[in-house]
Coordinates of C-alpha atoms in Angstrom, one line a residue:
M1493 CA -23.5 -39.1 55.1
K1494 CA -20.3 -41.2 55.4
L1495 CA -18.8 -42.8 52.3
T1496 CA -19.3 -46.3 53.8
H1497 CA -23.0 -45.7 54.2
L1498 CA -23.2 -44.5 50.6
V1499 CA -21.5 -47.8 49.5
W1500 CA -24.0 -49.8 51.6
L1501 CA -27.0 -47.9 50.1
R1502 CA -25.7 -48.4 46.6
R1503 CA -25.2 -52.1 47.0
V1504 CA -28.7 -52.6 48.6
G1505 CA -30.2 -50.5 45.8
A1506 CA -28.5 -52.7 43.3
M1507 CA -29.9 -55.8 45.0
V1508 CA -33.4 -54.4 44.9
L1509 CA -33.0 -53.5 41.2
T1510 CA -31.7 -57.0 40.4
L1511 CA -34.6 -58.6 42.2
L1512 CA -37.1 -56.4 40.2
V1513 CA -35.5 -57.2 36.8
T1514 CA -35.3 -60.9 37.7
S1515 CA -39.0 -61.0 38.8
F1516 CA -39.9 -59.6 35.3
L1517 CA -37.8 -62.2 33.5
V1518 CA -39.2 -65.0 35.7
F1519 CA -42.8 -63.9 35.0
S1520 CA -42.1 -63.5 31.3
S1521 CA -40.9 -67.1 31.1
L1522 CA -44.6 -68.2 31.3
Y1523 CA -45.0 -66.7 27.8
L1524 CA -41.8 -68.1 26.4
A1525 CA -42.3 -71.7 27.7
P1526 CA -43.8 -74.2 25.2
G1527 CA -47.4 -75.3 25.8
D1528 CA -50.5 -73.5 27.0
P1529 CA -51.2 -73.6 30.8
V1530 CA -55.0 -73.8 30.0
A1531 CA -54.4 -77.1 28.2
F1532 CA -53.0 -78.5 31.5
L1533 CA -55.9 -77.0 33.5
V1534 CA -58.6 -78.7 31.3
K1535 CA -56.6 -82.1 31.5
G1536 CA -57.4 -83.4 28.0
R1537 CA -61.1 -82.5 28.1
S1538 CA -62.8 -80.5 25.3
P1539 CA -64.5 -77.6 27.0
S1540 CA -66.8 -75.2 25.2
P1541 CA -65.5 -71.8 24.2
D1542 CA -67.5 -70.3 27.1
Q1543 CA -65.8 -72.7 29.5
L1544 CA -62.4 -71.8 28.1
A1545 CA -63.2 -68.1 28.4
A1546 CA -64.2 -68.7 32.0
I1547 CA -61.0 -70.5 32.9
R1548 CA -58.9 -67.8 31.2
H1549 CA -60.8 -65.2 33.2
Q1550 CA -60.5 -67.1 36.5
Y1551 CA -56.7 -67.3 36.2
G1552 CA -56.3 -63.9 34.7
F1553 CA -55.0 -65.1 31.3
D1554 CA -57.4 -62.6 29.5
K1555 CA -55.6 -59.6 31.1
P1556 CA -52.8 -57.6 29.4
F1557 CA -49.3 -58.8 30.1
L1558 CA -48.1 -55.8 32.1
L1559 CA -51.3 -55.8 34.2
R1560 CA -50.8 -59.5 35.0
Y1561 CA -47.2 -58.9 35.9
W1562 CA -48.2 -56.0 38.2
D1563 CA -50.9 -58.1 39.9
W1564 CA -48.4 -61.0 40.3
L1565 CA -45.6 -58.8 41.7
G1566 CA -48.0 -57.1 44.2
G1567 CA -49.2 -60.5 45.3
M1568 CA -45.7 -61.8 45.8
L1569 CA -44.8 -58.7 47.9
H1570 CA -47.8 -59.5 50.2
G1571 CA -47.0 -63.3 50.4
D1572 CA -49.6 -64.3 47.8
F1573 CA -47.9 -66.6 45.3
G1574 CA -51.0 -67.6 43.5
Q1575 CA -52.7 -71.0 43.2
S1576 CA -51.0 -74.3 42.1
Y1577 CA -52.6 -75.7 38.9
Q1578 CA -51.6 -79.2 39.9
L1579 CA -52.4 -79.3 43.7
H1580 CA -55.3 -76.8 43.7
A1581 CA -53.8 -75.1 46.8
S1582 CA -52.0 -71.8 47.5
V1583 CA -48.4 -71.8 46.3
A1584 CA -47.3 -70.3 49.6
S1585 CA -48.7 -73.3 51.6
V1586 CA -47.3 -75.8 49.1
I1587 CA -43.8 -74.4 49.3
G1588 CA -44.1 -73.6 53.0
A1589 CA -44.8 -77.3 53.8
R1590 CA -41.6 -78.4 52.1
L1591 CA -39.3 -75.5 52.8
P1592 CA -38.1 -76.6 56.3
S1593 CA -36.7 -79.9 55.0
T1594 CA -34.8 -78.0 52.2
L1595 CA -33.5 -75.3 54.6
L1596 CA -32.3 -78.0 57.0
L1597 CA -30.5 -79.8 54.1
V1598 CA -28.9 -76.5 53.0
A1599 CA -27.9 -75.6 56.6
L1600 CA -26.2 -79.0 57.2
S1601 CA -24.4 -78.8 53.8
T1602 CA -23.3 -75.3 54.6
V1603 CA -21.7 -76.4 57.9
L1604 CA -19.9 -79.2 56.1
I1605 CA -18.7 -76.9 53.3
V1606 CA -17.4 -74.2 55.7
V1607 CA -15.9 -76.5 58.4
F1608 CA -14.3 -79.2 56.3
G1609 CA -13.6 -77.0 53.2
V1610 CA -11.8 -74.3 55.1
G1611 CA -10.2 -76.8 57.5
L1612 CA -8.8 -79.0 54.7
G1613 CA -7.6 -75.9 52.8
I1614 CA -5.6 -74.7 55.9
L1615 CA -4.2 -78.2 56.4
G1616 CA -3.2 -78.5 52.8
A1617 CA -1.4 -75.1 52.8
L1618 CA 0.5 -75.8 56.1
R1619 CA 1.5 -79.4 55.3
K1620 CA 2.1 -78.8 51.6
G1621 CA 1.5 -82.5 50.9
K1622 CA -0.2 -84.0 47.8
G1623 CA -3.0 -85.7 49.8
V1624 CA -5.3 -82.7 50.0
V1625 CA -4.7 -81.9 46.4
V1626 CA -5.7 -85.4 45.3
L1627 CA -8.7 -85.3 47.6
V1628 CA -9.8 -82.0 46.2
T1629 CA -9.5 -83.1 42.6
V1630 CA -11.5 -86.2 43.2
G1631 CA -14.2 -84.3 45.2
A1632 CA -14.6 -81.6 42.6
A1633 CA -15.0 -84.2 39.8
V1634 CA -17.8 -86.1 41.6
P1635 CA -21.3 -84.8 40.6
S1636 CA -23.9 -84.7 43.4
F1637 CA -26.0 -87.4 41.8
T1638 CA -23.1 -89.8 41.5
A1639 CA -22.1 -89.1 45.1
A1640 CA -25.7 -89.7 46.2
I1641 CA -25.8 -93.2 44.5
V1642 CA -22.4 -94.2 46.0
L1643 CA -23.4 -93.0 49.5
R1644 CA -26.7 -94.8 49.4
S1645 CA -25.1 -98.0 48.3
V1646 CA -22.3 -98.0 50.8
F1647 CA -23.6 -96.4 54.0
G1648 CA -27.3 -97.0 53.4
V1649 CA -27.7 -100.4 51.8
R1650 CA -24.5 -102.3 52.7
L1651 CA -23.7 -100.9 56.1
G1652 CA -27.2 -99.8 57.1
W1653 CA -26.0 -96.8 59.0
F1654 CA -28.4 -94.3 57.5
P1655 CA -31.8 -94.2 55.9
T1656 CA -31.7 -94.0 52.1
V1657 CA -35.2 -92.6 51.4
G1658 CA -37.5 -90.0 52.9
T1659 CA -37.1 -87.0 55.3
G1660 CA -38.0 -88.6 58.6
S1661 CA -40.3 -87.3 61.4
G1662 CA -39.1 -85.3 64.4
F1663 CA -36.0 -83.3 64.5
G1664 CA -33.6 -86.1 65.5
D1665 CA -35.0 -88.5 62.8
E1666 CA -34.8 -85.7 60.2
L1667 CA -31.1 -85.1 61.1
H1668 CA -30.5 -88.8 60.7
H1669 CA -32.2 -88.9 57.3
M1670 CA -30.2 -85.7 56.2
V1671 CA -26.7 -87.1 56.8
L1672 CA -26.2 -88.7 53.4
P1673 CA -28.1 -86.1 51.3
S1674 CA -26.1 -83.3 53.0
V1675 CA -22.8 -85.0 52.3
A1676 CA -23.8 -85.7 48.7
L1677 CA -24.8 -82.1 48.3
A1678 CA -21.7 -80.7 49.9
I1679 CA -18.9 -82.8 48.4
T1680 CA -18.3 -80.7 45.2
F1681 CA -18.7 -77.4 46.9
M1682 CA -16.4 -78.5 49.8
A1683 CA -13.7 -79.4 47.4
L1684 CA -13.9 -76.0 45.7
V1685 CA -13.7 -74.1 49.0
T1686 CA -10.7 -76.3 50.0
R1687 CA -8.9 -75.4 46.8
V1688 CA -9.6 -71.6 47.2
T1689 CA -8.6 -71.7 50.9
R1690 CA -5.3 -73.5 50.2
A1691 CA -4.4 -71.2 47.3
A1692 CA -5.2 -68.1 49.4
M1693 CA -3.2 -69.4 52.4
L1694 CA -0.2 -70.3 50.2
E1695 CA -0.2 -66.8 48.7
E1696 CA -0.3 -65.1 52.1
L1697 CA 2.4 -67.5 53.5
G1698 CA 4.8 -66.3 50.8
R1699 CA 4.3 -62.6 51.5
E1700 CA 7.2 -60.5 52.8
H1701 CA 5.5 -59.2 55.9
V1702 CA 4.9 -62.8 57.0
E1703 CA 8.5 -63.7 56.6
V1704 CA 9.5 -60.5 58.6
V1705 CA 7.2 -61.3 61.6
T1706 CA 8.4 -64.9 61.5
S1707 CA 12.0 -63.9 61.6
R1708 CA 11.3 -61.7 64.7
G1709 CA 10.3 -64.8 66.7
L1710 CA 6.5 -64.5 66.7
P1711 CA 5.0 -67.9 67.4
R1712 CA 3.9 -69.7 64.3
A1713 CA 0.3 -70.1 65.5
A1714 CA 0.1 -66.3 66.1
V1715 CA 1.6 -65.7 62.6
I1716 CA -0.9 -68.0 61.0
R1717 CA -3.9 -66.6 62.9
R1718 CA -3.1 -62.8 62.7
H1719 CA -1.2 -62.4 59.4
V1720 CA -2.1 -65.3 57.2
L1721 CA -5.6 -66.6 57.9
R1722 CA -7.1 -63.2 58.4
N1723 CA -5.8 -61.9 55.1
A1724 CA -6.8 -65.1 53.3
L1725 CA -10.4 -65.0 54.5
G1726 CA -11.5 -62.4 51.9
P1727 CA -11.5 -64.7 48.8
V1728 CA -12.6 -67.7 50.9
V1729 CA -15.7 -65.8 52.2
T1730 CA -16.5 -64.5 48.7
V1731 CA -16.4 -67.9 47.0
S1732 CA -18.1 -69.6 49.9
G1733 CA -21.0 -67.1 49.6
L1734 CA -21.3 -67.8 45.9
L1735 CA -21.3 -71.6 46.3
I1736 CA -23.6 -71.7 49.3
S1737 CA -26.2 -69.5 47.6
G1738 CA -26.2 -72.0 44.8
L1739 CA -27.0 -74.9 47.0
L1740 CA -30.7 -74.3 46.6
V1741 CA -30.5 -75.1 42.9
S1742 CA -28.6 -78.3 43.5
T1743 CA -31.1 -79.6 46.1
A1744 CA -33.4 -80.6 43.2
I1745 CA -31.0 -83.4 42.2
V1746 CA -30.2 -84.6 45.7
E1747 CA -33.8 -84.5 46.9
S1748 CA -34.9 -86.5 43.9
A1749 CA -32.1 -89.1 44.5
F1750 CA -33.1 -89.6 48.2
G1751 CA -36.9 -89.3 47.7
M1752 CA -37.2 -86.2 49.9
N1753 CA -40.2 -84.0 49.9
G1754 CA -38.3 -80.7 49.6
V1755 CA -38.6 -77.6 47.5
G1756 CA -36.0 -79.0 45.0
S1757 CA -38.1 -82.1 44.2
L1758 CA -41.2 -79.9 44.1
L1759 CA -39.6 -77.8 41.4
V1760 CA -38.9 -80.9 39.3
T1761 CA -42.4 -82.2 39.5
S1762 CA -43.9 -78.8 38.9
V1763 CA -41.9 -78.4 35.7
D1764 CA -43.0 -81.8 34.5
H1765 CA -46.7 -80.8 35.1
M1766 CA -46.4 -77.2 33.8
D1767 CA -47.4 -75.9 37.2
F1768 CA -46.2 -72.3 36.3
P1769 CA -47.2 -70.5 39.6
V1770 CA -45.1 -73.0 41.7
V1771 CA -42.1 -72.9 39.2
Q1772 CA -42.1 -69.1 39.1
A1773 CA -42.3 -68.8 42.9
I1774 CA -39.5 -71.3 43.5
V1775 CA -37.2 -69.7 40.9
L1776 CA -37.8 -66.3 42.3
L1777 CA -37.1 -67.5 45.8
V1778 CA -33.8 -69.1 44.7
V1779 CA -32.7 -66.0 42.8
A1780 CA -33.6 -63.8 45.8
A1781 CA -31.6 -66.0 48.1
F1782 CA -28.7 -65.9 45.7
V1783 CA -28.8 -62.1 45.4
V1784 CA -29.3 -61.5 49.2
V1785 CA -26.4 -63.8 50.2
N1786 CA -24.0 -62.3 47.7
T1787 CA -25.0 -58.8 48.8
A1788 CA -24.4 -59.8 52.4
V1789 CA -21.0 -61.1 51.5
D1790 CA -20.1 -57.9 49.7
L1791 CA -21.1 -55.9 52.8
M1792 CA -19.1 -58.2 55.1
Y1793 CA -16.0 -57.9 52.9
P1794 CA -14.7 -54.6 54.4
L1795 CA -15.4 -55.9 57.9
I1796 CA -13.1 -58.9 57.3
D1797 CA -10.3 -57.3 55.3
P1798 CA -9.0 -53.9 56.7
R1799 CA -7.4 -53.1 53.4
V1800 CA -10.8 -53.1 51.7
R1801 CA -12.3 -51.0 54.5
A1802 CA -9.5 -48.5 54.1
A1803 CA -10.1 -48.3 50.3
T1804 CA -13.8 -47.6 50.8

């Protein structure tokens, strides 16, 4: 077996182990969180001891901890995330109904982060002006919630260009509703990608081999494309993967600010109502997305940078 295949197998194995440990920690959080889920299920009533025992048996609270974890993990692997305490429906159907809006929001934000973040970083490195630096500093300092308020006020209320609440109906209307939330979600991440891209480009521009090929008369566009941008992509892809995989967490703030029915806002309401099965499923999905994206970035790294491929 080739060394590259062993590296891939080791990283995929590490991903599976990480997900397994994370699933145990997420399930254990039910026992560490304050409050009794049975108290939420009875909604302030005073059931008899027999009724309480029946509720505990129905939801499996009377089983040993490890047995409950094993049942829960087996159900998750088969797509059974349990029943929502609050909505009295399967967690899979509750999350599935809201997941498309959140995925569309994350996809649009990803496009903004990659296109404008990398583009402004390249522009800032080639022009060497202070404009991009100032823009990046301001963008990185603006929290998503503040950006959401400003965008709603200016482009939603005053100018009336975009809706300020809801997710819309139909693909075109959904895209229209997603413009302001995706910008609010992407601003901070875009500034960070711009900063990393600019720094990586400046470092590559100062290398000796770039000066050599430039002195030999190779066109500047070819120098930038073949010898600067290609070598600078490694750290850019790495930090982009980390930031984009964290977008799912930040959607909770933006979706709440714009009144969207996404997974992020569902997480907030589920925490408020101690709806543990929904919270556990969403947290595990977010962690799984984070781990999978970062593993994919690690596996892509040798394909992008020949120096890393040669080292492996």
